[in-house]
């Protein structure tokens, strides 16, 4: 834990106000060119490019992604599934995680504390599609103890912006 904390502090200390400004711009539009970013942060393109490469290499920037409108790709139903396992040993947990990683309907998975062990964010075309996923895929995992499904009625806030 102390090592993880030290790494986080070291990375944070390496980011100055210009790095933060670059991150903010890239989070809002990852397709911005280095020239466009340099104009916004008042630096020439070479230092901006070097800063971006440094943040990529250090892991501050993990990846670039395209956010897709779920409804426009026939995945308009979003479900939060809380899952508890029957067994809680390392082997059983690792096997469940490997299984979940193969399910394309699961777009996010979190190991959580409390009554349930995992929280899954699942997308499906409609209720029938989700039912088929639940019965024919999720429930087929041999270690599933209990699943509670919560259907998302509306998205109030959805962002991936961490740095403001």
PDB file of C-alpha atoms in Angstrom:
ATOM      1  CA  UNK A   1       0.000   0.000   0.000  1.00  0.00           C
ATOM      2  CA  UNK A   2       2.776   2.435   0.899  1.00  0.00           C
ATOM      3  CA  UNK A   3       4.517   1.701  -2.403  1.00  0.00           C
ATOM      4  CA  UNK A   4       1.303   2.370  -4.367  1.00  0.00           C
ATOM      5  CA  UNK A   5       0.783   5.602  -2.463  1.00  0.00           C
ATOM      6  CA  UNK A   6       4.377   6.663  -3.115  1.00  0.00           C
ATOM      7  CA  UNK A   7       3.990   5.928  -6.854  1.00  0.00           C
ATOM      8  CA  UNK A   8       0.768   7.957  -6.997  1.00  0.00           C
ATOM      9  CA  UNK A   9       2.406  10.867  -5.201  1.00  0.00           C
ATOM     10  CA  UNK A  10       5.468  10.744  -7.462  1.00  0.00           C
ATOM     11  CA  UNK A  11       3.308  10.758 -10.604  1.00  0.00           C
ATOM     12  CA  UNK A  12       1.199  13.636  -9.276  1.00  0.00           C
ATOM     13  CA  UNK A  13       4.305  15.623  -8.405  1.00  0.00           C
ATOM     14  CA  UNK A  14       5.542  15.208 -11.986  1.00  0.00           C
ATOM     15  CA  UNK A  15       2.427  16.863 -13.384  1.00  0.00           C
ATOM     16  CA  UNK A  16       2.559  20.628 -13.515  1.00  0.00           C
ATOM     17  CA  UNK A  17      -0.188  23.058 -14.477  1.00  0.00           C
ATOM     18  CA  UNK A  18       0.646  22.713 -18.180  1.00  0.00           C
ATOM     19  CA  UNK A  19       0.432  18.909 -18.017  1.00  0.00           C
ATOM     20  CA  UNK A  20      -2.954  19.244 -16.314  1.00  0.00           C
ATOM     21  CA  UNK A  21      -4.134  21.640 -19.023  1.00  0.00           C
ATOM     22  CA  UNK A  22      -2.994  19.204 -21.736  1.00  0.00           C
ATOM     23  CA  UNK A  23      -4.784  16.324 -19.997  1.00  0.00           C
ATOM     24  CA  UNK A  24      -7.958  18.386 -19.690  1.00  0.00           C
ATOM     25  CA  UNK A  25      -7.928  19.137 -23.415  1.00  0.00           C
ATOM     26  CA  UNK A  26      -7.218  15.521 -24.408  1.00  0.00           C
ATOM     27  CA  UNK A  27     -10.011  14.238 -22.154  1.00  0.00           C
ATOM     28  CA  UNK A  28     -12.485  16.549 -23.838  1.00  0.00           C
ATOM     29  CA  UNK A  29     -11.243  15.733 -27.353  1.00  0.00           C
ATOM     30  CA  UNK A  30      -8.611  13.038 -27.827  1.00  0.00           C
ATOM     31  CA  UNK A  31      -8.490  13.875 -31.548  1.00  0.00           C
ATOM     32  CA  UNK A  32      -7.016  17.322 -30.918  1.00  0.00           C
ATOM     33  CA  UNK A  33      -3.779  17.789 -32.790  1.00  0.00           C
ATOM     34  CA  UNK A  34      -0.579  18.693 -30.997  1.00  0.00           C
ATOM     35  CA  UNK A  35      -0.744  22.039 -32.818  1.00  0.00           C
ATOM     36  CA  UNK A  36      -4.253  22.735 -31.488  1.00  0.00           C
ATOM     37  CA  UNK A  37      -3.170  21.794 -27.967  1.00  0.00           C
ATOM     38  CA  UNK A  38      -0.017  23.903 -28.172  1.00  0.00           C
ATOM     39  CA  UNK A  39      -2.089  26.930 -29.207  1.00  0.00           C
ATOM     40  CA  UNK A  40      -4.342  26.429 -26.159  1.00  0.00           C
ATOM     41  CA  UNK A  41      -1.528  25.971 -23.615  1.00  0.00           C
ATOM     42  CA  UNK A  42       0.776  28.594 -25.183  1.00  0.00           C
ATOM     43  CA  UNK A  43       3.728  26.292 -25.883  1.00  0.00           C
ATOM     44  CA  UNK A  44       5.339  25.232 -29.124  1.00  0.00           C
ATOM     45  CA  UNK A  45       4.466  21.830 -30.536  1.00  0.00           C
ATOM     46  CA  UNK A  46       7.706  20.039 -29.553  1.00  0.00           C
ATOM     47  CA  UNK A  47       7.357  20.473 -25.769  1.00  0.00           C
ATOM     48  CA  UNK A  48       3.651  19.594 -25.951  1.00  0.00           C
ATOM     49  CA  UNK A  49       4.453  16.435 -27.899  1.00  0.00           C
ATOM     50  CA  UNK A  50       7.187  15.514 -25.393  1.00  0.00           C
ATOM     51  CA  UNK A  51       4.822  16.071 -22.447  1.00  0.00           C
ATOM     52  CA  UNK A  52       2.141  13.871 -24.034  1.00  0.00           C
ATOM     53  CA  UNK A  53       4.675  11.111 -24.752  1.00  0.00           C
ATOM     54  CA  UNK A  54       5.981  11.309 -21.165  1.00  0.00           C
ATOM     55  CA  UNK A  55       2.457  11.011 -19.766  1.00  0.00           C
ATOM     56  CA  UNK A  56       1.751   8.051 -22.069  1.00  0.00           C
ATOM     57  CA  UNK A  57       4.982   6.282 -21.078  1.00  0.00           C
ATOM     58  CA  UNK A  58       4.451   6.876 -17.358  1.00  0.00           C
ATOM     59  CA  UNK A  59       0.906   5.507 -17.549  1.00  0.00           C
ATOM     60  CA  UNK A  60      -0.872   8.765 -16.701  1.00  0.00           C
ATOM     61  CA  UNK A  61      -2.509   8.462 -20.130  1.00  0.00           C
ATOM     62  CA  UNK A  62      -3.638   4.835 -20.320  1.00  0.00           C
ATOM     63  CA  UNK A  63      -5.300   4.832 -23.720  1.00  0.00           C
ATOM     64  CA  UNK A  64      -7.368   6.821 -26.169  1.00  0.00           C
ATOM     65  CA  UNK A  65     -10.972   5.767 -26.733  1.00  0.00           C
ATOM     66  CA  UNK A  66     -14.056   6.535 -28.768  1.00  0.00           C
ATOM     67  CA  UNK A  67     -17.288   6.943 -26.810  1.00  0.00           C
ATOM     68  CA  UNK A  68     -20.239   5.433 -28.638  1.00  0.00           C
ATOM     69  CA  UNK A  69     -23.945   6.215 -28.233  1.00  0.00           C
ATOM     70  CA  UNK A  70     -25.342   2.895 -26.946  1.00  0.00           C
ATOM     71  CA  UNK A  71     -28.775   3.351 -28.516  1.00  0.00           C
ATOM     72  CA  UNK A  72     -27.323   4.038 -31.962  1.00  0.00           C
ATOM     73  CA  UNK A  73     -25.521   0.674 -31.968  1.00  0.00           C
ATOM     74  CA  UNK A  74     -28.560  -1.275 -30.729  1.00  0.00           C
ATOM     75  CA  UNK A  75     -27.389  -1.476 -27.091  1.00  0.00           C
ATOM     76  CA  UNK A  76     -30.016   0.846 -25.593  1.00  0.00           C
ATOM     77  CA  UNK A  77     -30.669  -1.131 -22.409  1.00  0.00           C
ATOM     78  CA  UNK A  78     -28.135  -0.665 -19.628  1.00  0.00           C
ATOM     79  CA  UNK A  79     -28.201  -2.900 -16.569  1.00  0.00           C
ATOM     80  CA  UNK A  80     -26.169  -2.802 -13.387  1.00  0.00           C
ATOM     81  CA  UNK A  81     -25.714  -6.351 -12.108  1.00  0.00           C
ATOM     82  CA  UNK A  82     -24.598  -7.014  -8.580  1.00  0.00           C
ATOM     83  CA  UNK A  83     -23.063 -10.474  -8.311  1.00  0.00           C
ATOM     84  CA  UNK A  84     -22.109 -12.504  -5.280  1.00  0.00           C
ATOM     85  CA  UNK A  85     -20.047 -15.660  -5.587  1.00  0.00           C
ATOM     86  CA  UNK A  86     -20.610 -18.940  -3.764  1.00  0.00           C
ATOM     87  CA  UNK A  87     -16.902 -19.414  -3.098  1.00  0.00           C
ATOM     88  CA  UNK A  88     -14.508 -16.613  -2.249  1.00  0.00           C
ATOM     89  CA  UNK A  89     -11.104 -18.208  -2.681  1.00  0.00           C
ATOM     90  CA  UNK A  90      -8.544 -16.781  -5.085  1.00  0.00           C
ATOM     91  CA  UNK A  91      -8.946 -19.536  -7.684  1.00  0.00           C
ATOM     92  CA  UNK A  92     -12.738 -19.122  -7.872  1.00  0.00           C
ATOM     93  CA  UNK A  93     -12.463 -15.331  -8.107  1.00  0.00           C
ATOM     94  CA  UNK A  94      -9.823 -15.503 -10.824  1.00  0.00           C
ATOM     95  CA  UNK A  95     -11.942 -17.962 -12.818  1.00  0.00           C
ATOM     96  CA  UNK A  96     -15.013 -15.699 -12.551  1.00  0.00           C
ATOM     97  CA  UNK A  97     -13.021 -12.641 -13.649  1.00  0.00           C
ATOM     98  CA  UNK A  98     -11.640 -14.524 -16.666  1.00  0.00           C
ATOM     99  CA  UNK A  99     -15.177 -15.590 -17.580  1.00  0.00           C
ATOM    100  CA  UNK A 100     -16.566 -12.047 -17.265  1.00  0.00           C
ATOM    101  CA  UNK A 101     -13.752 -10.671 -19.430  1.00  0.00           C
ATOM    102  CA  UNK A 102     -15.000 -12.903 -22.271  1.00  0.00           C
ATOM    103  CA  UNK A 103     -18.568 -11.547 -22.140  1.00  0.00           C
ATOM    104  CA  UNK A 104     -18.904  -8.689 -24.622  1.00  0.00           C
ATOM    105  CA  UNK A 105     -22.141  -7.501 -23.025  1.00  0.00           C
ATOM    106  CA  UNK A 106     -20.189  -6.609 -19.870  1.00  0.00           C
ATOM    107  CA  UNK A 107     -18.555  -3.259 -20.536  1.00  0.00           C
ATOM    108  CA  UNK A 108     -17.343  -2.591 -16.976  1.00  0.00           C
ATOM    109  CA  UNK A 109     -16.682  -4.810 -13.982  1.00  0.00           C
ATOM    110  CA  UNK A 110     -15.741  -3.730 -10.477  1.00  0.00           C
ATOM    111  CA  UNK A 111     -14.724  -5.810  -7.459  1.00  0.00           C
ATOM    112  CA  UNK A 112     -16.724  -4.211  -4.655  1.00  0.00           C
ATOM    113  CA  UNK A 113     -17.192  -4.468  -0.915  1.00  0.00           C
ATOM    114  CA  UNK A 114     -20.437  -5.143   0.902  1.00  0.00           C
ATOM    115  CA  UNK A 115     -23.202  -7.634   0.243  1.00  0.00           C
ATOM    116  CA  UNK A 116     -22.029  -8.350  -3.323  1.00  0.00           C
ATOM    117  CA  UNK A 117     -18.593  -9.184  -4.708  1.00  0.00           C
ATOM    118  CA  UNK A 118     -18.825  -7.595  -8.161  1.00  0.00           C
ATOM    119  CA  UNK A 119     -20.721  -4.865  -9.946  1.00  0.00           C
ATOM    120  CA  UNK A 120     -21.134  -5.307 -13.690  1.00  0.00           C
ATOM    121  CA  UNK A 121     -22.255  -2.719 -16.197  1.00  0.00           C
ATOM    122  CA  UNK A 122     -24.057  -4.635 -18.938  1.00  0.00           C
ATOM    123  CA  UNK A 123     -25.507  -3.395 -22.238  1.00  0.00           C
ATOM    124  CA  UNK A 124     -28.127  -5.161 -24.310  1.00  0.00           C
ATOM    125  CA  UNK A 125     -30.487  -4.370 -27.167  1.00  0.00           C
ATOM    126  CA  UNK A 126     -33.630  -4.842 -25.080  1.00  0.00           C
ATOM    127  CA  UNK A 127     -35.132  -6.823 -22.196  1.00  0.00           C
ATOM    128  CA  UNK A 128     -35.245 -10.070 -24.192  1.00  0.00           C
ATOM    129  CA  UNK A 129     -31.586  -9.684 -25.143  1.00  0.00           C
ATOM    130  CA  UNK A 130     -30.666  -9.069 -21.497  1.00  0.00           C
ATOM    131  CA  UNK A 131     -32.739 -12.072 -20.388  1.00  0.00           C
ATOM    132  CA  UNK A 132     -30.841 -14.279 -22.856  1.00  0.00           C
ATOM    133  CA  UNK A 133     -27.523 -12.896 -21.574  1.00  0.00           C
ATOM    134  CA  UNK A 134     -28.536 -13.488 -17.948  1.00  0.00           C
ATOM    135  CA  UNK A 135     -29.857 -17.021 -18.443  1.00  0.00           C
ATOM    136  CA  UNK A 136     -27.499 -18.322 -21.131  1.00  0.00           C
ATOM    137  CA  UNK A 137     -24.240 -16.595 -20.235  1.00  0.00           C
ATOM    138  CA  UNK A 138     -23.973 -14.933 -16.830  1.00  0.00           C
ATOM    139  CA  UNK A 139     -25.819 -17.669 -14.940  1.00  0.00           C
ATOM    140  CA  UNK A 140     -23.676 -20.331 -16.598  1.00  0.00           C
ATOM    141  CA  UNK A 141     -20.701 -19.338 -14.475  1.00  0.00           C
ATOM    142  CA  UNK A 142     -20.425 -22.213 -11.992  1.00  0.00           C
ATOM    143  CA  UNK A 143     -19.639 -19.989  -9.027  1.00  0.00           C
ATOM    144  CA  UNK A 144     -22.545 -17.519  -9.200  1.00  0.00           C
ATOM    145  CA  UNK A 145     -24.332 -17.308  -5.865  1.00  0.00           C
ATOM    146  CA  UNK A 146     -26.761 -14.444  -6.411  1.00  0.00           C
ATOM    147  CA  UNK A 147     -27.383 -11.793  -9.080  1.00  0.00           C
ATOM    148  CA  UNK A 148     -29.385  -8.628  -8.584  1.00  0.00           C
ATOM    149  CA  UNK A 149     -30.178  -6.653 -11.729  1.00  0.00           C
ATOM    150  CA  UNK A 150     -30.943  -2.940 -11.657  1.00  0.00           C
ATOM    151  CA  UNK A 151     -32.191  -1.402 -14.887  1.00  0.00           C
ATOM    152  CA  UNK A 152     -30.944   2.075 -15.778  1.00  0.00           C
ATOM    153  CA  UNK A 153     -33.914   4.316 -16.561  1.00  0.00           C
ATOM    154  CA  UNK A 154     -31.891   7.363 -17.506  1.00  0.00           C
ATOM    155  CA  UNK A 155     -28.322   8.615 -17.436  1.00  0.00           C
ATOM    156  CA  UNK A 156     -27.947  11.791 -15.392  1.00  0.00           C
ATOM    157  CA  UNK A 157     -24.176  12.161 -15.590  1.00  0.00           C
ATOM    158  CA  UNK A 158     -21.655  10.152 -17.560  1.00  0.00           C
ATOM    159  CA  UNK A 159     -18.108  11.352 -17.929  1.00  0.00           C
ATOM    160  CA  UNK A 160     -14.581  10.073 -18.194  1.00  0.00           C
ATOM    161  CA  UNK A 161     -13.012  13.422 -17.354  1.00  0.00           C
ATOM    162  CA  UNK A 162     -10.811  13.055 -14.245  1.00  0.00           C
ATOM    163  CA  UNK A 163      -8.645  16.135 -14.473  1.00  0.00           C
ATOM    164  CA  UNK A 164     -10.354  19.528 -14.284  1.00  0.00           C
TER     165      UNK A 164
END
